């Protein structure tokens, strides 16, 4: 064949099984159990998740961000003027995906997205290192820049203006994805994987098994 032949790259998944009765009735609690297992297993970047959004043309686009809190939803922080920020302003829905290869597990989440209250964004922003706070001002996230130097010069100017306390940029803050659909995937041999889905129906979670 022409190009890259990757047909031989495949894994056999066999570490664990996942049954409906083993899954917590509350999917957020089930997520916490799995995330804690990923942290304990020393998965690299266990909180890294893919966030997919839909832009003004109906085109999906996706990127990795870090999960920072789990409450009644999944919280991440970003620039409200970024590409994802513009997409979410128009279509406030997102799909999140976690993959923890060491545990042969995937979690998929879908839900409505809203911005966090300013005080909650402040709380996280002021817990970040000084240089990250400068970076939040210096980066006009997703915009084209002429050179790396332009970014470094902007960061230096902002550092000179705010040598100690860096205020939170109004365009930087948190998003919370409140889920109405979650799926827990456990890899199994022969591609007969275990998939347990939770759907929110009239305020209650329905748990069901999906075909792999
Ligand atoms: C491991 C990892 C963690 C990241 N964490 C964040 C994050 O928490 N927030 C963020 O805005 N971007 C984060 N990024 C950068 C995003 O993937 C992306 O480049 C950026 O948010 C711009 O995306 P956009 O142009 O689609 O808005 C991270 C990237 C990686 C690889």
XYZ file of N, CA and C in Angstrom, residues 4 11 26 53-54 57 60 64 75 86 89 95 98 101 104 113-114 135 149 162 165 174 180 193:
72
model
N 1.377 5.220 4.958
C 1.735 4.581 6.222
C 0.813 3.402 6.496
N -4.060 -3.514 20.121
C -3.886 -3.971 21.495
C -4.994 -4.958 21.829
N -24.976 7.143 40.673
C -24.704 8.524 40.277
C -23.459 8.534 39.373
N -16.294 21.058 20.472
C -17.338 22.080 20.370
C -17.765 22.158 18.908
N -18.808 22.951 18.658
C -19.292 23.135 17.290
C -19.252 24.622 16.967
N -20.226 27.452 11.751
C -20.568 26.785 10.493
C -21.066 25.358 10.726
N -17.413 20.627 13.763
C -16.859 20.291 15.076
C -15.382 20.653 15.128
N -7.395 19.507 23.665
C -7.214 18.983 25.024
C -7.190 20.151 26.007
N -15.365 21.070 35.296
C -14.888 22.450 35.181
C -13.520 22.492 34.517
N -15.475 31.255 21.403
C -16.431 31.770 20.407
C -17.446 30.692 20.053
N -19.900 30.320 22.887
C -20.826 31.455 23.002
C -22.021 31.254 22.065
N -18.696 18.079 24.126
C -18.468 16.651 24.364
C -17.047 16.510 24.902
N -12.160 11.369 27.918
C -10.938 10.983 28.643
C -10.509 9.624 28.114
N -5.158 4.938 28.926
C -4.727 3.682 28.295
C -4.235 2.647 29.283
N -7.072 0.856 30.301
C -7.909 0.414 29.181
C -9.327 0.989 29.310
N -22.979 23.795 28.530
C -21.822 24.506 29.090
C -22.235 25.903 29.525
N -21.779 26.328 30.704
C -21.922 27.737 31.090
C -20.622 28.248 31.680
N 0.808 34.942 31.685
C 0.528 34.269 30.405
C -0.928 34.431 29.973
N 8.401 36.344 19.267
C 8.909 37.523 19.959
C 7.774 38.449 20.393
N 2.581 44.677 36.106
C 2.045 43.975 37.289
C 3.161 43.179 37.941
N 1.015 41.696 41.877
C -0.342 41.150 41.799
C -0.867 41.289 40.361
N -13.564 30.218 33.970
C -13.947 28.812 33.955
C -15.211 28.548 33.160
N -25.578 15.500 30.650
C -26.847 14.774 30.534
C -26.633 13.400 29.896
N -16.155 -5.026 24.016
C -15.907 -4.124 25.138
C -17.163 -3.896 25.979
